[in-house]
Amino acid sequence: MKAKFEEIVNVAKIGTIDAGSDLKQVIAMAKKELKKLANSDAKRVEVMMIDNQFDFISPQGALPVDGAVADTERLCRFIYKFMYKIYRIHYTMDWHGNSHIFFPNAWIYGKDFTDENGKHKKGEHVLPGVTVITSKGIKEGKFKSVLRNPEKALTYVMNVEAGGEELRIWPYHCKANSRGAKLEGELGKVVKYHEIVRNCKAKAYYKGQDEYSEQYGAIEAEYAPDTEIRLDILKIFEDPKLVKIYLVGQAKSHCFLRTLQQIVKYFADRPDILRKIVVLEDCTSCIGGFEQKTAEEMEKIKAMGIRFVKSTEVTDLYAA
């Protein structure tokens, strides 16, 4: 390509408010590049990015992941390096309304009590980050849902517990149309550059819009019987022309892990599809405190035939 990596991506701006501010200039450069139409690819290699958004990547974001800035630089370099060989880029987006079952404004303390997180007063909203809502706590009066349908909230909590999971309250993040919900700016420039030189528009998939359910994974919510499985995403993996699909994203311990688990579950009897999936393990990081559990779950995924490689060690995009 004519443009050097540093002319497209300003590494110093990754994860900052100014990231992506020169998008117009980058688009102008891309239009001057040699075009290689993606539709001419006999075999397709694609990239799927899970929640590479400002709130998760930026240290100034609402829920920053340690290591995400460096992950993003490596991802940008990977896309640049294989610009003319990647067919399409897909990306999922956490996309929340103002009120959700995992936000502090969905719950209040039902009575005064003290625990390892301090003193809590009846009527105050619960603390994000450290609060785990349990069905026992609800029944004991410690937690009270202030969503429109408290019974539906209790049903949700009971069902995720039955599956061995928990309802953790997170800081407000990735609110629809906010800065925090946008694709990280410098990464966004590389994605746009790819769209232009390959004439292949990136595809976005929005998730996490059900007020009464968490949705870490891109394929389905944690518990939402009225929500359909995202067959549009799963069909990407079934494309007979697809030979490899590289997965990256944030956070490794939550949305990225759950997406992988859901894909592996859905294609458990399709080793031909699982062999197409490659995880760029140096382009994803954990939320602190979840490292060991994540490592254990990733080992199970590897055992299913999913390959894990470092982006810096990939030389042949089709064979990794």
GROMACS .gro file of C-alpha atoms in nm:
model
  320
    1MET     CA    1   0.000   0.000   0.000
    2LYS     CA    2   0.103   0.360  -0.050
    3ALA     CA    3   0.018   0.470   0.304
    4LYS     CA    4   0.237   0.361   0.592
    5PHE     CA    5   0.075   0.223   0.906
    6GLU     CA    6   0.169   0.538   1.101
    7GLU     CA    7  -0.012   0.754   0.845
    8ILE     CA    8  -0.335   0.569   0.915
    9VAL     CA    9  -0.306   0.493   1.286
   10ASN     CA   10  -0.176   0.730   1.551
   11VAL     CA   11  -0.071   0.481   1.818
   12ALA     CA   12  -0.044   0.754   2.081
   13LYS     CA   13  -0.412   0.835   2.036
   14ILE     CA   14  -0.550   0.481   2.078
   15GLY     CA   15  -0.806   0.489   2.356
   16THR     CA   16  -0.812   0.869   2.382
   17ILE     CA   17  -1.095   1.111   2.318
   18ASP     CA   18  -0.910   1.238   2.009
   19ALA     CA   19  -0.883   0.891   1.854
   20GLY     CA   20  -1.015   0.890   1.499
   21SER     CA   21  -1.033   1.270   1.474
   22ASP     CA   22  -0.854   1.268   1.137
   23LEU     CA   23  -1.087   1.014   0.978
   24LYS     CA   24  -1.160   1.239   0.678
   25GLN     CA   25  -0.791   1.261   0.587
   26VAL     CA   26  -0.753   0.884   0.620
   27ILE     CA   27  -1.055   0.827   0.393
   28ALA     CA   28  -0.895   1.057   0.133
   29MET     CA   29  -0.575   0.848   0.146
   30ALA     CA   30  -0.768   0.524   0.112
   31LYS     CA   31  -0.941   0.649  -0.201
   32LYS     CA   32  -0.600   0.692  -0.365
   33GLU     CA   33  -0.491   0.337  -0.289
   34LEU     CA   34  -0.491   0.049  -0.534
   35LYS     CA   35  -0.826  -0.130  -0.501
   36LYS     CA   36  -0.854  -0.506  -0.478
   37LEU     CA   37  -1.222  -0.600  -0.472
   38ALA     CA   38  -1.312  -0.846  -0.199
   39ASN     CA   39  -1.569  -1.014  -0.423
   40SER     CA   40  -1.282  -1.147  -0.633
   41ASP     CA   41  -1.159  -1.362  -0.340
   42ALA     CA   42  -1.213  -1.728  -0.422
   43LYS     CA   43  -1.146  -1.816  -0.059
   44ARG     CA   44  -1.252  -1.586   0.221
   45VAL     CA   45  -1.070  -1.488   0.538
   46GLU     CA   46  -1.266  -1.269   0.774
   47VAL     CA   47  -1.223  -1.092   1.107
   48MET     CA   48  -1.483  -1.073   1.383
   49MET     CA   49  -1.429  -0.815   1.656
   50ILE     CA   50  -1.627  -0.845   1.981
   51ASP     CA   51  -1.713  -0.516   2.152
   52ASN     CA   52  -1.401  -0.317   2.059
   53GLN     CA   53  -1.565  -0.004   2.195
   54PHE     CA   54  -1.439   0.311   2.364
   55ASP     CA   55  -1.583   0.225   2.706
   56PHE     CA   56  -1.386  -0.101   2.718
   57ILE     CA   57  -1.065   0.011   2.546
   58SER     CA   58  -1.004   0.364   2.671
   59PRO     CA   59  -0.860   0.424   3.019
   60GLN     CA   60  -1.117   0.706   3.023
   61GLY     CA   61  -1.399   0.468   2.936
   62ALA     CA   62  -1.671   0.357   3.174
   63LEU     CA   63  -1.544  -0.001   3.206
   64PRO     CA   64  -1.180  -0.006   3.085
   65VAL     CA   65  -1.000  -0.336   3.041
   66ASP     CA   66  -0.634  -0.339   3.141
   67GLY     CA   67  -0.428  -0.419   2.833
   68ALA     CA   68  -0.696  -0.321   2.583
   69VAL     CA   69  -0.501  -0.027   2.438
   70ALA     CA   70  -0.203  -0.250   2.352
   71ASP     CA   71  -0.446  -0.516   2.220
   72THR     CA   72  -0.598  -0.256   1.990
   73GLU     CA   73  -0.261  -0.149   1.851
   74ARG     CA   74  -0.179  -0.512   1.767
   75LEU     CA   75  -0.521  -0.556   1.605
   76CYS     CA   76  -0.475  -0.242   1.395
   77ARG     CA   77  -0.135  -0.368   1.278
   78PHE     CA   78  -0.282  -0.708   1.195
   79ILE     CA   79  -0.556  -0.558   0.978
   80TYR     CA   80  -0.307  -0.326   0.808
   81LYS     CA   81  -0.066  -0.612   0.739
   82PHE     CA   82  -0.334  -0.825   0.576
   83MET     CA   83  -0.544  -0.541   0.433
   84TYR     CA   84  -0.569  -0.697   0.087
   85LYS     CA   85  -0.634  -1.051   0.210
   86ILE     CA   86  -0.913  -0.993   0.464
   87TYR     CA   87  -1.249  -1.029   0.292
   88ARG     CA   88  -1.477  -0.865   0.548
   89ILE     CA   89  -1.462  -0.726   0.901
   90HIS     CA   90  -1.753  -0.791   1.137
   91TYR     CA   91  -1.795  -0.628   1.475
   92THR     CA   92  -2.041  -0.661   1.762
   93MET     CA   93  -2.152  -0.364   1.971
   94ASP     CA   94  -2.274  -0.359   2.330
   95TRP     CA   95  -2.569  -0.121   2.294
   96HIS     CA   96  -2.768  -0.039   2.608
   97GLY     CA   97  -3.059   0.182   2.702
   98ASN     CA   98  -3.067   0.399   3.013
   99SER     CA   99  -3.210   0.125   3.233
  100HIS     CA  100  -3.093  -0.236   3.243
  101ILE     CA  101  -3.102  -0.520   3.489
  102PHE     CA  102  -2.722  -0.498   3.526
  103PHE     CA  103  -2.711  -0.119   3.587
  104PRO     CA  104  -2.719   0.034   3.938
  105ASN     CA  105  -3.045   0.218   3.871
  106ALA     CA  106  -3.228  -0.115   3.835
  107TRP     CA  107  -3.178  -0.206   4.202
  108ILE     CA  108  -3.194  -0.048   4.547
  109TYR     CA  109  -3.111  -0.182   4.892
  110GLY     CA  110  -3.430  -0.310   5.052
  111LYS     CA  111  -3.301  -0.256   5.406
  112ASP     CA  112  -3.002  -0.130   5.601
  113PHE     CA  113  -2.718  -0.381   5.626
  114THR     CA  114  -2.340  -0.410   5.625
  115ASP     CA  115  -2.125  -0.649   5.426
  116GLU     CA  116  -1.768  -0.672   5.293
  117ASN     CA  117  -1.841  -0.374   5.066
  118GLY     CA  118  -1.944  -0.143   5.351
  119LYS     CA  119  -2.266  -0.005   5.499
  120HIS     CA  120  -2.575   0.009   5.278
  121LYS     CA  121  -2.884   0.217   5.343
  122LYS     CA  122  -3.237   0.124   5.250
  123GLY     CA  123  -3.349   0.300   4.932
  124GLU     CA  124  -3.001   0.372   4.796
  125HIS     CA  125  -2.901   0.234   4.457
  126VAL     CA  126  -2.662  -0.060   4.473
  127LEU     CA  127  -2.291  -0.022   4.411
  128PRO     CA  128  -2.157  -0.113   4.065
  129GLY     CA  129  -1.861  -0.345   4.018
  130VAL     CA  130  -1.885  -0.521   4.353
  131THR     CA  131  -2.256  -0.599   4.387
  132VAL     CA  132  -2.386  -0.941   4.290
  133ILE     CA  133  -2.764  -0.970   4.301
  134THR     CA  134  -2.880  -1.309   4.431
  135SER     CA  135  -3.226  -1.460   4.455
  136LYS     CA  136  -3.155  -1.524   4.823
  137GLY     CA  137  -3.070  -1.157   4.874
  138ILE     CA  138  -3.391  -1.053   4.701
  139LYS     CA  139  -3.603  -1.287   4.912
  140GLU     CA  140  -3.428  -1.169   5.230
  141GLY     CA  141  -3.510  -0.810   5.140
  142LYS     CA  142  -3.150  -0.696   5.082
  143PHE     CA  143  -3.208  -0.612   4.717
  144LYS     CA  144  -3.518  -0.473   4.552
  145SER     CA  145  -3.573  -0.433   4.181
  146VAL     CA  146  -3.706  -0.095   4.070
  147LEU     CA  147  -3.760  -0.206   3.711
  148ARG     CA  148  -4.119  -0.201   3.587
  149ASN     CA  149  -4.158  -0.576   3.642
  150PRO     CA  150  -3.976  -0.690   3.961
  151GLU     CA  151  -4.108  -1.045   3.922
  152LYS     CA  152  -3.947  -1.070   3.580
  153ALA     CA  153  -3.620  -0.949   3.730
  154LEU     CA  154  -3.638  -1.217   4.002
  155THR     CA  155  -3.713  -1.483   3.740
  156TYR     CA  156  -3.405  -1.376   3.550
  157VAL     CA  157  -3.181  -1.398   3.857
  158MET     CA  158  -3.312  -1.742   3.948
  159ASN     CA  159  -3.253  -1.873   3.597
  160VAL     CA  160  -2.895  -1.748   3.562
  161GLU     CA  161  -2.817  -1.896   3.904
  162ALA     CA  162  -2.960  -2.228   3.791
  163GLY     CA  163  -2.708  -2.216   3.507
  164GLY     CA  164  -2.419  -2.156   3.744
  165GLU     CA  165  -2.386  -1.786   3.665
  166GLU     CA  166  -2.456  -1.462   3.854
  167LEU     CA  167  -2.602  -1.117   3.802
  168ARG     CA  168  -2.323  -0.867   3.861
  169ILE     CA  169  -2.398  -0.496   3.861
  170TRP     CA  170  -2.173  -0.304   3.622
  171PRO     CA  171  -2.100   0.068   3.588
  172TYR     CA  172  -2.311   0.245   3.326
  173HIS     CA  173  -2.143   0.169   2.994
  174CYS     CA  174  -2.199   0.154   2.617
  175LYS     CA  175  -2.518   0.357   2.626
  176ALA     CA  176  -2.671   0.371   2.279
  177ASN     CA  177  -2.525   0.646   2.058
  178SER     CA  178  -2.283   0.765   2.327
  179ARG     CA  179  -1.909   0.811   2.280
  180GLY     CA  180  -1.853   0.506   2.500
  181ALA     CA  181  -2.055   0.284   2.268
  182LYS     CA  182  -1.864   0.380   1.955
  183LEU     CA  183  -1.595   0.167   1.794
  184GLU     CA  184  -1.254   0.281   1.922
  185GLY     CA  185  -1.149   0.567   1.696
  186GLU     CA  186  -0.807   0.459   1.566
  187LEU     CA  187  -0.934   0.107   1.504
  188GLY     CA  188  -1.232   0.259   1.329
  189LYS     CA  189  -0.998   0.428   1.081
  190VAL     CA  190  -0.832   0.099   0.988
  191VAL     CA  191  -1.173  -0.063   0.944
  192LYS     CA  192  -1.285   0.223   0.718
  193TYR     CA  193  -0.960   0.199   0.519
  194HIS     CA  194  -1.026  -0.170   0.462
  195GLU     CA  195  -1.382  -0.098   0.348
  196ILE     CA  196  -1.256   0.139   0.082
  197VAL     CA  197  -0.958  -0.052  -0.059
  198ARG     CA  198  -1.152  -0.380  -0.064
  199ASN     CA  199  -1.493  -0.233  -0.150
  200CYS     CA  200  -1.646  -0.447   0.124
  201LYS     CA  201  -1.845  -0.276   0.396
  202ALA     CA  202  -1.789  -0.388   0.754
  203LYS     CA  203  -2.096  -0.524   0.931
  204ALA     CA  204  -2.207  -0.427   1.281
  205TYR     CA  205  -2.423  -0.641   1.511
  206TYR     CA  206  -2.589  -0.480   1.812
  207LYS     CA  207  -2.651  -0.665   2.136
  208GLY     CA  208  -2.757  -0.608   2.496
  209GLN     CA  209  -3.079  -0.420   2.431
  210ASP     CA  210  -3.313  -0.638   2.641
  211GLU     CA  211  -3.376  -0.450   2.966
  212TYR     CA  212  -3.432  -0.773   3.159
  213SER     CA  213  -3.132  -0.974   3.047
  214GLU     CA  214  -2.756  -0.959   3.031
  215GLN     CA  215  -2.604  -1.046   2.695
  216TYR     CA  216  -2.234  -1.104   2.713
  217GLY     CA  217  -2.218  -1.333   2.411
  218ALA     CA  218  -2.308  -1.215   2.062
  219ILE     CA  219  -2.523  -1.518   1.981
  220GLU     CA  220  -2.783  -1.509   2.257
  221ALA     CA  221  -2.874  -1.348   2.589
  222GLU     CA  222  -2.794  -1.513   2.922
  223TYR     CA  223  -3.162  -1.584   2.983
  224ALA     CA  224  -3.429  -1.438   2.758
  225PRO     CA  225  -3.682  -1.697   2.639
  226ASP     CA  226  -3.843  -1.447   2.401
  227THR     CA  227  -3.515  -1.357   2.228
  228GLU     CA  228  -3.405  -1.547   1.919
  229ILE     CA  229  -3.057  -1.687   1.859
  230ARG     CA  230  -2.856  -1.466   1.622
  231LEU     CA  231  -2.857  -1.691   1.319
  232ASP     CA  232  -2.731  -1.403   1.105
  233ILE     CA  233  -2.399  -1.418   1.293
  234LEU     CA  234  -2.381  -1.796   1.294
  235LYS     CA  235  -2.432  -1.806   0.917
  236ILE     CA  236  -2.102  -1.623   0.873
  237PHE     CA  237  -1.923  -1.936   0.996
  238GLU     CA  238  -2.122  -2.162   0.763
  239ASP     CA  239  -2.026  -1.979   0.443
  240PRO     CA  240  -1.866  -2.249   0.221
  241LYS     CA  241  -1.619  -1.990   0.084
  242LEU     CA  242  -1.492  -1.909   0.435
  243VAL     CA  243  -1.158  -2.075   0.512
  244LYS     CA  244  -1.056  -1.880   0.826
  245ILE     CA  245  -1.219  -1.635   1.064
  246TYR     CA  246  -1.007  -1.452   1.319
  247LEU     CA  247  -1.176  -1.359   1.647
  248VAL     CA  248  -1.067  -1.075   1.875
  249GLY     CA  249  -1.235  -0.855   2.132
  250GLN     CA  250  -1.300  -0.729   2.483
  251ALA     CA  251  -1.324  -0.838   2.745
  252LYS     CA  252  -1.162  -1.179   2.725
  253SER     CA  253  -1.323  -1.276   3.056
  254HIS     CA  254  -1.677  -1.179   2.962
  255CYS     CA  255  -1.821  -1.085   2.621
  256PHE     CA  256  -1.538  -1.239   2.421
  257LEU     CA  257  -1.534  -1.561   2.623
  258ARG     CA  258  -1.911  -1.600   2.619
  259THR     CA  259  -1.926  -1.544   2.243
  260LEU     CA  260  -1.667  -1.816   2.191
  261GLN     CA  261  -1.854  -2.051   2.423
  262GLN     CA  262  -2.180  -1.994   2.237
  263ILE     CA  263  -2.021  -2.050   1.895
  264VAL     CA  264  -1.850  -2.369   2.012
  265LYS     CA  265  -2.174  -2.496   2.165
  266TYR     CA  266  -2.370  -2.430   1.848
  267PHE     CA  267  -2.111  -2.595   1.621
  268ALA     CA  268  -2.005  -2.871   1.863
  269ASP     CA  269  -2.083  -3.138   1.604
  270ARG     CA  270  -1.923  -2.943   1.318
  271PRO     CA  271  -1.544  -2.983   1.349
  272ASP     CA  272  -1.513  -2.859   0.992
  273ILE     CA  273  -1.640  -2.519   1.108
  274LEU     CA  274  -1.451  -2.512   1.437
  275ARG     CA  275  -1.126  -2.564   1.245
  276LYS     CA  276  -1.190  -2.236   1.063
  277ILE     CA  277  -1.185  -2.032   1.386
  278VAL     CA  278  -0.862  -1.870   1.503
  279VAL     CA  279  -0.835  -1.661   1.822
  280LEU     CA  280  -0.579  -1.380   1.820
  281GLU     CA  281  -0.484  -1.424   2.184
  282ASP     CA  282  -0.272  -1.110   2.204
  283CYS     CA  283  -0.565  -0.891   2.098
  284THR     CA  284  -0.789  -0.957   2.398
  285SER     CA  285  -0.755  -0.904   2.775
  286CYS     CA  286  -0.940  -0.993   3.096
  287ILE     CA  287  -1.119  -0.779   3.348
  288GLY     CA  288  -0.909  -0.802   3.664
  289GLY     CA  289  -0.995  -1.084   3.900
  290PHE     CA  290  -1.130  -1.318   3.635
  291GLU     CA  291  -0.801  -1.438   3.487
  292GLN     CA  292  -0.789  -1.790   3.629
  293LYS     CA  293  -1.148  -1.879   3.552
  294THR     CA  294  -1.107  -1.740   3.201
  295ALA     CA  295  -0.790  -1.944   3.142
  296GLU     CA  296  -0.971  -2.261   3.250
  297GLU     CA  297  -1.262  -2.194   3.014
  298MET     CA  298  -1.027  -2.111   2.726
  299GLU     CA  299  -0.856  -2.448   2.768
  300LYS     CA  300  -1.193  -2.619   2.717
  301ILE     CA  301  -1.244  -2.418   2.400
  302LYS     CA  302  -0.899  -2.513   2.271
  303ALA     CA  303  -0.987  -2.878   2.331
  304MET     CA  304  -1.276  -2.837   2.087
  305GLY     CA  305  -1.033  -2.758   1.805
  306ILE     CA  306  -1.020  -2.378   1.815
  307ARG     CA  307  -0.670  -2.247   1.739
  308PHE     CA  308  -0.507  -1.974   1.950
  309VAL     CA  309  -0.223  -1.772   1.796
  310LYS     CA  310  -0.049  -1.440   1.843
  311SER     CA  311  -0.129  -1.180   1.579
  312THR     CA  312   0.241  -1.098   1.546
  313GLU     CA  313   0.323  -1.457   1.451
  314VAL     CA  314   0.072  -1.496   1.168
  315THR     CA  315   0.249  -1.505   0.833
  316ASP     CA  316   0.001  -1.699   0.621
  317LEU     CA  317  -0.355  -1.574   0.681
  318TYR     CA  318  -0.507  -1.881   0.518
  319ALA     CA  319  -0.305  -2.142   0.706
  320ALA     CA  320  -0.282  -2.009   1.065
   0.00000   0.00000   0.00000
